[in-house]
């Protein structure tokens, strides 16, 4: 047997929001796919339960399988859909981690008497919320991206002061906001390795961590890690509309053979088909085997003198299993006692991926503000990394097939690390570390046109509440400051918000 070479560069990845956590959902359109980046992986393991049974030998008794574990890593470039008020390809992953989202579909306008710290709207304040990003489209003083800290009717208090008070009639953009919440949607993940080589799937997935990286002059990227409750390899999904075929043999004519609905690997499906045949009204003996060499199924009998599979003329052809196991409904299988499927199993995606084709964002002419409302000057950062950790735990259940009903997120930790060029007069961060004083931090990236942010193409990340946990002076060629911020929540505000604006 020769080895098949499957190139990973051809791989594609799809995610589907689940209605019931842990119930695998099959991709149904090209828009279910999101771009992959090198370094992706899906891994499966099974807990080994050691047997302490002594069998008159110094060797160990056979162990048993305990909890299953599936985890994955999905890298991507950090970018928007490039359509204002429209979620990006990876939106479900952000929502699964943070827990909630909202989309602004209307752009509201400023009105008179705005100040550098207060943006007054003519209307629409009721649709706004804390943490949401706005883009003040001031053609005189330049477009500015800020976050809402509080709302009073149509008055928006913002996190960092503007350079100038906005005039009347300025648009403020439309944001897609990912925010802390308790929903943490689960999703099914489908990784088509080589788009035809191997198909891996996982159900009940939730994102357990996000790391966003911003390095000067480089492409902004993001890595998602996720964990699931159930793993499948080369799965075949049998439903009520694809579970039946009809046979004629020495005992029966046009008899319906129904396989229990479920998700099978090919070997288990072959076993289920054989069991269904041998449990039918016929007294003949049947076998069904799957070939790991050819990827085809073979159904046979050694006891009947007549055996036909009525793929085309059977009473139940409308719910035929034929295409699931490589046969077709174009014609019946007749004239033999053994039938092998015409088509090998396919592990390629059933749809051509459709991405939003947004451009990657290079981190330059960006913004990094840190401190209080008046600290609205861009900090000279070489690198910034923002990590969100939402570790999952098992909700165990004796009723579950794997012993795990679903993965549950119990906590969230937000950390920002940055390597800054030292400003010799600045002791603000050291003072806040020493006195355990809170501060804010905001990162804005995206393309600009004529010096202004391009609406719909920018990313905003806002740490609403943070403390300084590390302040270290270092560097070889330059004097650098390595700083770490830890996010925290209060009784009235959250720690972190991500916006596509």
PDB file of C-alpha atoms in Angstrom, residues 182-284:
ATOM      1  CA  UNK A 182     -22.871  34.903  30.323  1.00  0.00           C
ATOM      2  CA  UNK A 183     -24.153  33.242  27.137  1.00  0.00           C
ATOM      3  CA  UNK A 184     -20.848  31.894  25.737  1.00  0.00           C
ATOM      4  CA  UNK A 185     -22.362  30.300  22.651  1.00  0.00           C
ATOM      5  CA  UNK A 186     -21.200  26.809  21.795  1.00  0.00           C
ATOM      6  CA  UNK A 187     -20.288  25.798  18.277  1.00  0.00           C
ATOM      7  CA  UNK A 188     -19.418  22.810  16.144  1.00  0.00           C
ATOM      8  CA  UNK A 189     -15.965  22.909  14.554  1.00  0.00           C
ATOM      9  CA  UNK A 190     -15.167  21.173  11.248  1.00  0.00           C
ATOM     10  CA  UNK A 191     -11.544  20.889  10.141  1.00  0.00           C
ATOM     11  CA  UNK A 192     -11.128  19.478   6.637  1.00  0.00           C
ATOM     12  CA  UNK A 193      -7.411  18.628   6.676  1.00  0.00           C
ATOM     13  CA  UNK A 194      -6.185  18.998   3.113  1.00  0.00           C
ATOM     14  CA  UNK A 195      -9.851  19.436   2.124  1.00  0.00           C
ATOM     15  CA  UNK A 196     -10.165  15.768   1.292  1.00  0.00           C
ATOM     16  CA  UNK A 197      -7.515  13.999   3.371  1.00  0.00           C
ATOM     17  CA  UNK A 198      -8.992  13.756   6.849  1.00  0.00           C
ATOM     18  CA  UNK A 199     -12.117  15.258   8.362  1.00  0.00           C
ATOM     19  CA  UNK A 200     -12.119  16.133  12.053  1.00  0.00           C
ATOM     20  CA  UNK A 201     -15.134  17.547  13.842  1.00  0.00           C
ATOM     21  CA  UNK A 202     -15.887  18.576  17.407  1.00  0.00           C
ATOM     22  CA  UNK A 203     -19.188  19.388  19.109  1.00  0.00           C
ATOM     23  CA  UNK A 204     -19.879  21.492  22.170  1.00  0.00           C
ATOM     24  CA  UNK A 205     -16.907  23.782  21.564  1.00  0.00           C
ATOM     25  CA  UNK A 206     -16.314  26.976  23.498  1.00  0.00           C
ATOM     26  CA  UNK A 207     -13.376  29.347  23.155  1.00  0.00           C
ATOM     27  CA  UNK A 208     -11.088  29.050  26.166  1.00  0.00           C
ATOM     28  CA  UNK A 209      -8.670  31.814  25.223  1.00  0.00           C
ATOM     29  CA  UNK A 210      -7.917  34.627  22.801  1.00  0.00           C
ATOM     30  CA  UNK A 211      -4.541  36.281  22.270  1.00  0.00           C
ATOM     31  CA  UNK A 212      -4.322  39.402  20.077  1.00  0.00           C
ATOM     32  CA  UNK A 213      -0.880  40.554  18.968  1.00  0.00           C
ATOM     33  CA  UNK A 214       0.062  44.021  17.770  1.00  0.00           C
ATOM     34  CA  UNK A 215       3.679  44.454  16.636  1.00  0.00           C
ATOM     35  CA  UNK A 216       4.828  47.668  14.962  1.00  0.00           C
ATOM     36  CA  UNK A 217       5.032  47.263  11.203  1.00  0.00           C
ATOM     37  CA  UNK A 218       3.579  43.728  11.276  1.00  0.00           C
ATOM     38  CA  UNK A 219       0.164  42.279  10.575  1.00  0.00           C
ATOM     39  CA  UNK A 220      -2.158  42.194  13.573  1.00  0.00           C
ATOM     40  CA  UNK A 221      -3.100  38.625  14.403  1.00  0.00           C
ATOM     41  CA  UNK A 222      -5.217  36.675  16.836  1.00  0.00           C
ATOM     42  CA  UNK A 223      -5.115  33.113  18.122  1.00  0.00           C
ATOM     43  CA  UNK A 224      -8.175  31.327  19.469  1.00  0.00           C
ATOM     44  CA  UNK A 225      -8.001  28.181  21.571  1.00  0.00           C
ATOM     45  CA  UNK A 226     -11.137  26.121  22.050  1.00  0.00           C
ATOM     46  CA  UNK A 227     -12.269  22.982  23.835  1.00  0.00           C
ATOM     47  CA  UNK A 228     -15.107  20.649  22.947  1.00  0.00           C
ATOM     48  CA  UNK A 229     -17.214  17.910  24.503  1.00  0.00           C
ATOM     49  CA  UNK A 230     -17.226  15.340  21.672  1.00  0.00           C
ATOM     50  CA  UNK A 231     -14.789  14.458  18.862  1.00  0.00           C
ATOM     51  CA  UNK A 232     -15.424  12.804  15.506  1.00  0.00           C
ATOM     52  CA  UNK A 233     -13.010  11.479  12.872  1.00  0.00           C
ATOM     53  CA  UNK A 234     -14.318  11.144   9.317  1.00  0.00           C
ATOM     54  CA  UNK A 235     -17.899  11.315  10.622  1.00  0.00           C
ATOM     55  CA  UNK A 236     -20.919  10.137   8.649  1.00  0.00           C
ATOM     56  CA  UNK A 237     -24.130  11.787   9.808  1.00  0.00           C
ATOM     57  CA  UNK A 238     -27.245   9.631   9.475  1.00  0.00           C
ATOM     58  CA  UNK A 239     -30.577  11.400   9.920  1.00  0.00           C
ATOM     59  CA  UNK A 240     -34.236  10.421   9.533  1.00  0.00           C
ATOM     60  CA  UNK A 241     -34.006  11.419   5.874  1.00  0.00           C
ATOM     61  CA  UNK A 242     -30.903   9.295   5.153  1.00  0.00           C
ATOM     62  CA  UNK A 243     -31.348   6.199   7.307  1.00  0.00           C
ATOM     63  CA  UNK A 244     -33.106   3.560   5.159  1.00  0.00           C
ATOM     64  CA  UNK A 245     -32.699   1.223   2.180  1.00  0.00           C
ATOM     65  CA  UNK A 246     -34.798  -1.668   0.833  1.00  0.00           C
ATOM     66  CA  UNK A 247     -33.802  -5.247   0.006  1.00  0.00           C
ATOM     67  CA  UNK A 248     -35.249  -8.296  -1.666  1.00  0.00           C
ATOM     68  CA  UNK A 249     -33.938 -11.780  -0.826  1.00  0.00           C
ATOM     69  CA  UNK A 250     -35.221 -15.364  -0.427  1.00  0.00           C
ATOM     70  CA  UNK A 251     -37.422 -14.303   2.511  1.00  0.00           C
ATOM     71  CA  UNK A 252     -38.579 -10.713   1.880  1.00  0.00           C
ATOM     72  CA  UNK A 253     -39.505  -8.369  -0.941  1.00  0.00           C
ATOM     73  CA  UNK A 254     -38.849  -4.609  -0.784  1.00  0.00           C
ATOM     74  CA  UNK A 255     -38.157  -4.841   2.951  1.00  0.00           C
ATOM     75  CA  UNK A 256     -37.107  -1.620   4.671  1.00  0.00           C
ATOM     76  CA  UNK A 257     -33.771  -1.678   6.496  1.00  0.00           C
ATOM     77  CA  UNK A 258     -33.409   1.265   8.853  1.00  0.00           C
ATOM     78  CA  UNK A 259     -30.193   2.270  10.580  1.00  0.00           C
ATOM     79  CA  UNK A 260     -30.550   4.262  13.825  1.00  0.00           C
ATOM     80  CA  UNK A 261     -29.930   7.973  13.283  1.00  0.00           C
ATOM     81  CA  UNK A 262     -26.620   9.135  14.666  1.00  0.00           C
ATOM     82  CA  UNK A 263     -23.072  10.165  13.881  1.00  0.00           C
ATOM     83  CA  UNK A 264     -20.791   7.277  13.025  1.00  0.00           C
ATOM     84  CA  UNK A 265     -17.250   6.670  11.959  1.00  0.00           C
ATOM     85  CA  UNK A 266     -17.213   4.404   8.880  1.00  0.00           C
ATOM     86  CA  UNK A 267     -16.403   1.195  10.780  1.00  0.00           C
ATOM     87  CA  UNK A 268     -19.168   1.736  13.327  1.00  0.00           C
ATOM     88  CA  UNK A 269     -21.610   2.560  10.529  1.00  0.00           C
ATOM     89  CA  UNK A 270     -20.778  -0.696   8.779  1.00  0.00           C
ATOM     90  CA  UNK A 271     -21.464  -2.532  12.036  1.00  0.00           C
ATOM     91  CA  UNK A 272     -24.791  -0.703  12.426  1.00  0.00           C
ATOM     92  CA  UNK A 273     -25.842  -1.545   8.860  1.00  0.00           C
ATOM     93  CA  UNK A 274     -25.059  -5.233   9.396  1.00  0.00           C
ATOM     94  CA  UNK A 275     -27.002  -5.191  12.658  1.00  0.00           C
ATOM     95  CA  UNK A 276     -30.018  -3.586  10.956  1.00  0.00           C
ATOM     96  CA  UNK A 277     -29.958  -6.167   8.144  1.00  0.00           C
ATOM     97  CA  UNK A 278     -29.741  -9.081  10.567  1.00  0.00           C
ATOM     98  CA  UNK A 279     -32.513  -7.667  12.755  1.00  0.00           C
ATOM     99  CA  UNK A 280     -34.925  -7.383   9.810  1.00  0.00           C
ATOM    100  CA  UNK A 281     -37.805  -9.705   8.899  1.00  0.00           C
ATOM    101  CA  UNK A 282     -35.438 -11.713   6.733  1.00  0.00           C
ATOM    102  CA  UNK A 283     -33.810 -14.767   8.280  1.00  0.00           C
ATOM    103  CA  UNK A 284     -30.809 -14.534   5.961  1.00  0.00           C
TER     104      UNK A 284
END
